[in-house]
Short mmCIF file of C-alpha atoms and ligand atoms in Angstrom, two decimals:
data_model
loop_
_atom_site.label_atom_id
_atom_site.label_comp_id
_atom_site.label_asym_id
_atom_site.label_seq_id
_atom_site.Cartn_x
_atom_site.Cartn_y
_atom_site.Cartn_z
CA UNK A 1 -17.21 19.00 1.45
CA UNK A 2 -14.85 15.80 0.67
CA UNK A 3 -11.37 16.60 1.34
CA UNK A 4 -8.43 14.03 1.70
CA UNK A 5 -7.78 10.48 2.13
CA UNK A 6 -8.85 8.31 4.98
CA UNK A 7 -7.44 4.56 4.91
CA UNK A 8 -8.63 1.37 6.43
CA UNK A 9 -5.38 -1.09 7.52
CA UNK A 10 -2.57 -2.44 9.78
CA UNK A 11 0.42 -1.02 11.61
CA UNK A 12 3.57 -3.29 12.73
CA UNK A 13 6.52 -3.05 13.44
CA UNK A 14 9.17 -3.85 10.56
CA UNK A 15 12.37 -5.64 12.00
CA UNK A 16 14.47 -5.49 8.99
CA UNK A 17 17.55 -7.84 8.62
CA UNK A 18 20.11 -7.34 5.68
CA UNK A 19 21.70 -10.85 4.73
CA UNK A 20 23.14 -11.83 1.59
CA UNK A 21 20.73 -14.40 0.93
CA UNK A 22 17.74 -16.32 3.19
CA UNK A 23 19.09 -18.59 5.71
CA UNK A 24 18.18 -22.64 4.99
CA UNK A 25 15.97 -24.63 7.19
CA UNK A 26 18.38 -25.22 10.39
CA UNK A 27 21.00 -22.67 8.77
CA UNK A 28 22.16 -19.94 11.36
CA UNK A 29 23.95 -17.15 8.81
CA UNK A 30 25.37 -13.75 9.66
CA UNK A 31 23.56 -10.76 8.37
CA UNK A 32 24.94 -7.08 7.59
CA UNK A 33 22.55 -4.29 9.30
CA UNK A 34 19.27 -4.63 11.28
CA UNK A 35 16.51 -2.28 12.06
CA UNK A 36 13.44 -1.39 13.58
CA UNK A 37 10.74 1.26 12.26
CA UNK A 38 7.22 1.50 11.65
CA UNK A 39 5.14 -0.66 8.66
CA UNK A 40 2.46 -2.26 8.00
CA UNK A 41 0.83 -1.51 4.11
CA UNK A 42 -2.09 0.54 5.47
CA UNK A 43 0.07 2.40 7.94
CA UNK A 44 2.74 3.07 5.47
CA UNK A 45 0.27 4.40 2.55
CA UNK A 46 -1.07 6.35 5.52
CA UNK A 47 2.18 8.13 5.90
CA UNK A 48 3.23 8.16 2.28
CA UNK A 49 -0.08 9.98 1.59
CA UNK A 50 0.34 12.71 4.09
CA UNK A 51 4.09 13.75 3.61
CA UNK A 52 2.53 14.07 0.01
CA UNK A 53 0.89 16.70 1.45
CA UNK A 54 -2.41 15.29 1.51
CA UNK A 55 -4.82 15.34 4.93
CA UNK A 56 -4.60 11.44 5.75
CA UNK A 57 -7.28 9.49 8.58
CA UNK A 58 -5.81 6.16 9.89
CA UNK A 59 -8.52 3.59 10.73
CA UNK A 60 -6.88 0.69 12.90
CA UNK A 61 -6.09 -1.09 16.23
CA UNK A 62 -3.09 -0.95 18.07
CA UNK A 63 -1.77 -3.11 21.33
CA UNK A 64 -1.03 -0.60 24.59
CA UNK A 65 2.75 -1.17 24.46
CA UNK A 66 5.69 -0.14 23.22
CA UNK A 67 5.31 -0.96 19.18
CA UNK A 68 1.71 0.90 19.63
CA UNK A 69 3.17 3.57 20.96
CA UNK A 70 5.76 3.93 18.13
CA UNK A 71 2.68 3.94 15.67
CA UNK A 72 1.16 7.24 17.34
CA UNK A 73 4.53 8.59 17.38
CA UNK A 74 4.68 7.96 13.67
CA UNK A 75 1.12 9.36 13.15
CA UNK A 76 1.87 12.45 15.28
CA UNK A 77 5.35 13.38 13.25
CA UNK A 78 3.31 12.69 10.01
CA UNK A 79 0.75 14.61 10.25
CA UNK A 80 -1.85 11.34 10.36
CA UNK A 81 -5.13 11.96 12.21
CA UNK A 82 -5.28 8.27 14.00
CA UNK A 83 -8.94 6.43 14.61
CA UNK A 84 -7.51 3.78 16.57
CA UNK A 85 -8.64 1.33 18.76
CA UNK A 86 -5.93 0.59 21.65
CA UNK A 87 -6.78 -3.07 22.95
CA UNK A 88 -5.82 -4.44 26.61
CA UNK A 89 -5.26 -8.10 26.06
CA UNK A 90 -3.41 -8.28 22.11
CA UNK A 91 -0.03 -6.77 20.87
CA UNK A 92 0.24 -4.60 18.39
CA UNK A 93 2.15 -6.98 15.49
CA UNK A 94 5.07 -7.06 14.10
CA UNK A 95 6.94 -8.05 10.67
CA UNK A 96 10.25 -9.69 9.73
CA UNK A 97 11.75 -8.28 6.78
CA UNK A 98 14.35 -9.84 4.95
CA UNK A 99 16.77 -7.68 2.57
CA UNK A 100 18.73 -8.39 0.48
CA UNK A 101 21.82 -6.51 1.10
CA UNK A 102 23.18 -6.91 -3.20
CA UNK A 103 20.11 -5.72 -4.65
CA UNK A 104 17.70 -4.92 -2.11
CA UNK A 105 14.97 -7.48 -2.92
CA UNK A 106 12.74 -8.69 0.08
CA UNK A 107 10.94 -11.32 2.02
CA UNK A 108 8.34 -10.59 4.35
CA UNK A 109 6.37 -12.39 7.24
CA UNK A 110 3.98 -10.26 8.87
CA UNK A 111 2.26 -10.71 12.06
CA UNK A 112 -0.23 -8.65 12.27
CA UNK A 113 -1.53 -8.63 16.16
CA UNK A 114 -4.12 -6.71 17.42
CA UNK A 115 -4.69 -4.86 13.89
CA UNK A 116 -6.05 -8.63 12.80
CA UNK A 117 -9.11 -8.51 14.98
CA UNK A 118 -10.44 -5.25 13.20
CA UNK A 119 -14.25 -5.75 12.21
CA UNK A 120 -16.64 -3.96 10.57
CA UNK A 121 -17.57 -2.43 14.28
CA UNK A 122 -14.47 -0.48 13.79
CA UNK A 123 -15.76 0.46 10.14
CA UNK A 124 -19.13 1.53 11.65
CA UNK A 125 -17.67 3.83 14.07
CA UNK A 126 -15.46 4.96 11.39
CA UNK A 127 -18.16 6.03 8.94
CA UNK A 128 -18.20 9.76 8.42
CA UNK A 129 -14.51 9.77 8.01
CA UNK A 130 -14.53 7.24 5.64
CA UNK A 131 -17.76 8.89 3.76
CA UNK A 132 -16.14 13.06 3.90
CA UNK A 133 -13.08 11.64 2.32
CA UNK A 134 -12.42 12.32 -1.30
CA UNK A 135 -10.41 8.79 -2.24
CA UNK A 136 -11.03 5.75 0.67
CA UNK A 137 -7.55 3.04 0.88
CA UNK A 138 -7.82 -0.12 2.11
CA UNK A 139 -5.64 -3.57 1.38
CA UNK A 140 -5.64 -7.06 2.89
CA UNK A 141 -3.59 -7.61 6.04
CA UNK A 142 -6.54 -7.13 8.03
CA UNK A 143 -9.81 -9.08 7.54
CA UNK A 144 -11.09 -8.92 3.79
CA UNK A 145 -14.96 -8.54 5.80
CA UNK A 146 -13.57 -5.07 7.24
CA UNK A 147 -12.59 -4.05 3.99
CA UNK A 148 -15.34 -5.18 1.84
CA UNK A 149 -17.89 -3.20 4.11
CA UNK A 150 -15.61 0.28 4.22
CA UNK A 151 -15.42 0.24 0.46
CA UNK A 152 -19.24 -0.66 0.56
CA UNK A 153 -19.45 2.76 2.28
CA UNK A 154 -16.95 4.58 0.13
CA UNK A 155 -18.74 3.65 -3.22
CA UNK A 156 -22.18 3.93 -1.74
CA UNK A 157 -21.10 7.99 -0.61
CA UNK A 158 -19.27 8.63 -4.35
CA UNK A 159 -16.37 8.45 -2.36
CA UNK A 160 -13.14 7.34 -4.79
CA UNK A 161 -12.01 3.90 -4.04
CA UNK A 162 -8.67 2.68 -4.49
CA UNK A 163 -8.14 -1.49 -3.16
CA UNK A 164 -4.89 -2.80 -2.84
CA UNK A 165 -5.50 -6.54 -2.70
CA UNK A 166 -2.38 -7.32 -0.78
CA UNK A 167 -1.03 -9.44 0.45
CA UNK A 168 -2.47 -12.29 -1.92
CA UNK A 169 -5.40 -13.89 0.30
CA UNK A 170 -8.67 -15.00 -1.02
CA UNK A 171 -11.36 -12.32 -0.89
CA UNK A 172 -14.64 -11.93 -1.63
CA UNK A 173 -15.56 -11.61 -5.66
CA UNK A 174 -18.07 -8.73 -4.29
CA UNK A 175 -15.17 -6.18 -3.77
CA UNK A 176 -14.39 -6.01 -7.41
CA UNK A 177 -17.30 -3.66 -8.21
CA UNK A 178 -16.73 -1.83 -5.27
CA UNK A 179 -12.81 -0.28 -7.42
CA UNK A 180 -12.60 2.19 -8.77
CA UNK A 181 -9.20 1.24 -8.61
CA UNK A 182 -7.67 -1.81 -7.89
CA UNK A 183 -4.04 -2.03 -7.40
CA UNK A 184 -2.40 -5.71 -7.50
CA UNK A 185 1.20 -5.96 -8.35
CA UNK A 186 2.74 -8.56 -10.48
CA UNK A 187 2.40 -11.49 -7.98
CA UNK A 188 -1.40 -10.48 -6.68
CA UNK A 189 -2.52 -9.75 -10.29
CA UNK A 190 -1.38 -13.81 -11.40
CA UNK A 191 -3.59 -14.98 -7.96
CA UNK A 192 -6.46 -12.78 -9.05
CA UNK A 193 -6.69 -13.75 -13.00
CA UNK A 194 -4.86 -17.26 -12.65
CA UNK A 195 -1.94 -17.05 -15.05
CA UNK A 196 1.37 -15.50 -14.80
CA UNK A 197 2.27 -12.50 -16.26
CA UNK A 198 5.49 -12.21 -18.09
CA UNK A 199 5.13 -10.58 -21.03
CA UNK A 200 3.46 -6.79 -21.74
CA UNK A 201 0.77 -8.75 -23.50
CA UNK A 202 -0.07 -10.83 -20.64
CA UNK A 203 -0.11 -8.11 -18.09
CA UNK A 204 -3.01 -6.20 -20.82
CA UNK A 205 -4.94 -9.72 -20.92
CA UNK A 206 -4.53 -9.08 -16.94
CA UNK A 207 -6.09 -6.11 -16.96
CA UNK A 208 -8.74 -6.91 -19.10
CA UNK A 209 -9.85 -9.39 -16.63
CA UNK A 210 -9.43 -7.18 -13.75
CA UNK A 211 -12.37 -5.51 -15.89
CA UNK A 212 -14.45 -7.81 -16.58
CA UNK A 213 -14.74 -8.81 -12.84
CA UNK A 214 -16.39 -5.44 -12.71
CA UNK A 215 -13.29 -3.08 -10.94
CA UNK A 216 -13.39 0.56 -12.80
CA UNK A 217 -9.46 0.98 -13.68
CA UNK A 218 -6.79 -1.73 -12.82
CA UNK A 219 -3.62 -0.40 -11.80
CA UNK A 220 -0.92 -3.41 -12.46
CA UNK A 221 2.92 -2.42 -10.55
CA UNK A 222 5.34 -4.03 -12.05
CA UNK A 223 8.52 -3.20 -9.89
CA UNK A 224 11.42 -1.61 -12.33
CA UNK A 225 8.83 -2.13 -15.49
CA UNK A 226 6.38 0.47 -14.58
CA UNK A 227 2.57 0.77 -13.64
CA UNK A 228 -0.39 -0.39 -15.83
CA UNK A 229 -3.07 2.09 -16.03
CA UNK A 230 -5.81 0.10 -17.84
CA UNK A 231 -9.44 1.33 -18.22
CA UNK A 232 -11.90 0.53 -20.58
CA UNK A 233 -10.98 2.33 -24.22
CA UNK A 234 -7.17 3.33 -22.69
CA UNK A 235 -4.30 1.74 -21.70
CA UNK A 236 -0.83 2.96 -21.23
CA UNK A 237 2.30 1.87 -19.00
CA UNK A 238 3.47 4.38 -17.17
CA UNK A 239 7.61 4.00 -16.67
CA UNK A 240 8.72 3.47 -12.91
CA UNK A 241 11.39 6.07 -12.21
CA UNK A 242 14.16 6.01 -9.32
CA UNK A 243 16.19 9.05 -7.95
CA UNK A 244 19.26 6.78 -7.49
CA UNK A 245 20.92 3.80 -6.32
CA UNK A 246 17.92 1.10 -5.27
CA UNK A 247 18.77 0.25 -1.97
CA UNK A 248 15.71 -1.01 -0.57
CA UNK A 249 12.05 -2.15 -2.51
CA UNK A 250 10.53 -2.94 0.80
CA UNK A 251 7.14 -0.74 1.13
CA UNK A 252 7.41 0.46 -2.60
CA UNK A 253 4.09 -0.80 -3.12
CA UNK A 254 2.58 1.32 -0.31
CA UNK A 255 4.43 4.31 -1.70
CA UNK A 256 2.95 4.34 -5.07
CA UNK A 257 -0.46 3.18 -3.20
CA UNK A 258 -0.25 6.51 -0.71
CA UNK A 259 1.19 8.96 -3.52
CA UNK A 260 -1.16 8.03 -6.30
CA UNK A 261 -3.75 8.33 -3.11
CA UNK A 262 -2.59 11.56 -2.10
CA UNK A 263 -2.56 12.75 -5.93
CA UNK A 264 -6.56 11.83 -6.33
CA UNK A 265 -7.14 13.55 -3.99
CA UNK A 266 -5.80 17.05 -4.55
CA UNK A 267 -7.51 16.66 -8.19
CA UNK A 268 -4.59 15.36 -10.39
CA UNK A 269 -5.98 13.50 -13.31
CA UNK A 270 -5.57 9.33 -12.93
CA UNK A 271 -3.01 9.18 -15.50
CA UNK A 272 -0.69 12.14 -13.70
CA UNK A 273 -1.62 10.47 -10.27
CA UNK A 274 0.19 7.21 -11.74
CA UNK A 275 3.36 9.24 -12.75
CA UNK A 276 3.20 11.02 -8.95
CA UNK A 277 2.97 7.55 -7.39
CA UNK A 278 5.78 6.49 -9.46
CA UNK A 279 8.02 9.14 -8.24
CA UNK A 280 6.56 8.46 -4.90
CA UNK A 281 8.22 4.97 -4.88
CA UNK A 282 11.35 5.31 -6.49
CA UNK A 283 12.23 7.99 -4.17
CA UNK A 284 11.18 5.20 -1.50
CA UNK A 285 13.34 2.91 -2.93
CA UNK A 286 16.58 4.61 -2.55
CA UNK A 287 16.09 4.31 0.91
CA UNK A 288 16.39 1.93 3.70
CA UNK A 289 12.94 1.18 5.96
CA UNK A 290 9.54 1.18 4.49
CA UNK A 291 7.42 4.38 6.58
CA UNK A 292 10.44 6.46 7.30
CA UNK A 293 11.64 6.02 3.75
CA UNK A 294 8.38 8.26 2.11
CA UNK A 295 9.20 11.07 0.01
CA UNK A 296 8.11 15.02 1.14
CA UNK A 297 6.15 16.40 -1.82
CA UNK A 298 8.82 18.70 -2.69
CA UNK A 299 11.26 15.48 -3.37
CA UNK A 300 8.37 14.10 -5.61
CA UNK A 301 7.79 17.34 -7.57
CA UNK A 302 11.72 17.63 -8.13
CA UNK A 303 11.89 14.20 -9.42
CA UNK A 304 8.78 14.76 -11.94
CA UNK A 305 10.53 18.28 -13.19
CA UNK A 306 13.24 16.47 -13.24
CA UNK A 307 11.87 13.53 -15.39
CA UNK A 308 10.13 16.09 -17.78
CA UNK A 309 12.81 18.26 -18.02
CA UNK A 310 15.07 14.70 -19.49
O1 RIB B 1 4.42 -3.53 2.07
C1 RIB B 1 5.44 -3.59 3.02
C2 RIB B 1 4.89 -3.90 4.37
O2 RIB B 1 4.32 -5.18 4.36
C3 RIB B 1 5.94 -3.90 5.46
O3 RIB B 1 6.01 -2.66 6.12
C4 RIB B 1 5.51 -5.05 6.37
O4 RIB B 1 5.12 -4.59 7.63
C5 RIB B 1 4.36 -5.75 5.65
O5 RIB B 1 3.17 -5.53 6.24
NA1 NA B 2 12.61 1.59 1.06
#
């Protein structure tokens, strides 16, 4: 029997720096906080998913050093079942974050080390997790040929398939039919259908050809504006919600991603899934870090009572 989610991607290490704004070119400015913690997109769906309360495989490679080690760590706290490869001669990578200490907007380079030399070999070996999984996650950080043959495997076993095509980088037009969902936000959808997206009506025409590249359901984020659930014959934006103060929008992304994920899996219709990966993130985002900031599922299912009680 299928049971839980299992999730193709990258683990770093976030160094986080607050600042009031980006330094210029040759500019040295002084910033307000710093930390370390675990990221990476797949990594942090992988996390997000599980403290959902969902049974969550981790398909990767790690260095053998100290930033790898914090990724097991994670994994091990979490409740993640890691299928890592630990290489000998690359790091595990790392990411610098910018925040922005006002209103908690970010800027991200990401490095991503040894996780950037995943093939499909690691796929391969991976192949009975990926297939006895109910929903399959994968994004873009590592390469897009790793990804296109796991969700090859997914779709081919009925396996649910849910693509995050992030960051933007090119990728092959064969993934689209591969979706069952495909989950761009604002920035990745304009990259995808070549036009930006400002107004609600532009965001639909988005959608639409999302579709017509052949993905099942596009799922647009749209930061404080909501989620676009768009399938053919019904479309509806689903509001984002936020338990307080935003602090921090760094890894909201992979929040929705891993609830929504998490929500698949334990049978929630699509629709309800959205609204749980809503409340996934803006629980996220009232907190600093982008892993240790996922919500427990009893946080999520207050905020949802909580939203249909209002
Ligand atoms: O989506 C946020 C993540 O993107 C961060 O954790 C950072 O590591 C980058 O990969
Ligand atoms: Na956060």
């Amino acid at each position: 029997m299928k049971t839980g989610v299992s999730i193709l991607g990258i683990f770093v290490a976030d160094t986080a720096y607050l600042a009031s704004r980006m330094p210029r070119i040759g500019e040295t400015i002084t910033g307000s906080g710093f930390s370390v913690g675990p990221g990476g997109k797949g990594s942090n769906q992988a996390v997000a998913a599980a403290r959902a309360g969902s049974e969550v495989s981790f398909i990767s490679r790690l260095g053998r050093d100290t930033f790898g080690e914090m990724a097991l760590k994670t994994y091990a706290e979490a409740g993640v079942t890691p299928k890592i490869v630990q290489m000998d001669d690359l790091p595990t990578g790392a990411a610098f974050i910018y925040v922005n200490h006002e209103n908690g907007e970010n800027a991200i380079i990401v490095y991503p080390g040894a996780a950037g030399s995943i093939g499909v070999e690691d796929v391969e070996a991976a192949r009975e997790t990926i297939e006895n999984s109910r929903v399959f996650v994968t994004q873009l950080e590592q390469p897009a040929a790793a990804a296109e043959r796991a969700l090859r495997i997914a779709h081919a076993a009925g396996v649910t398939t849910v693509f995050n095509p992030a960051p933007a980088e090119p990728f092959p037009e064969s993934i689209f039919p591969l979706c069952d969902y495909i989950v761009p936000n604002e920035t990745e959808a304009a990259a995808l259908v070549g036009f930006p997206l400002p107004t609600q009506d532009d965001v639909r025409r988005a959608g639409d050809a999302l579709l017509n590249k052949g993905v099942k359901t596009a799922l647009i984020t749209l930061g404080e504006r909501g989620v676009l659930y768009h399938t053919e014959g019904h479309s509806v934006l689903v509001p984002a919600v936020a338990s307080g103060p935003v602090i921090d929008t760094t890894g909201a992304g992979d929040a929705f991603v891993g609830g929504f994920s998490a929500a698949l899996a334990r049978g929630l219709s699509p629709v309800e899934a959205v609204r749980f990966g809503c409340a996934t993130a803006g629980i996220s985002v009232t907190r600093r870090g982008t892993a240790p900031a996922m919500p427990k599922l009893e946080e999520i299912e207050a905020l949802l009572a909580r939203g249909a009680a209002a």
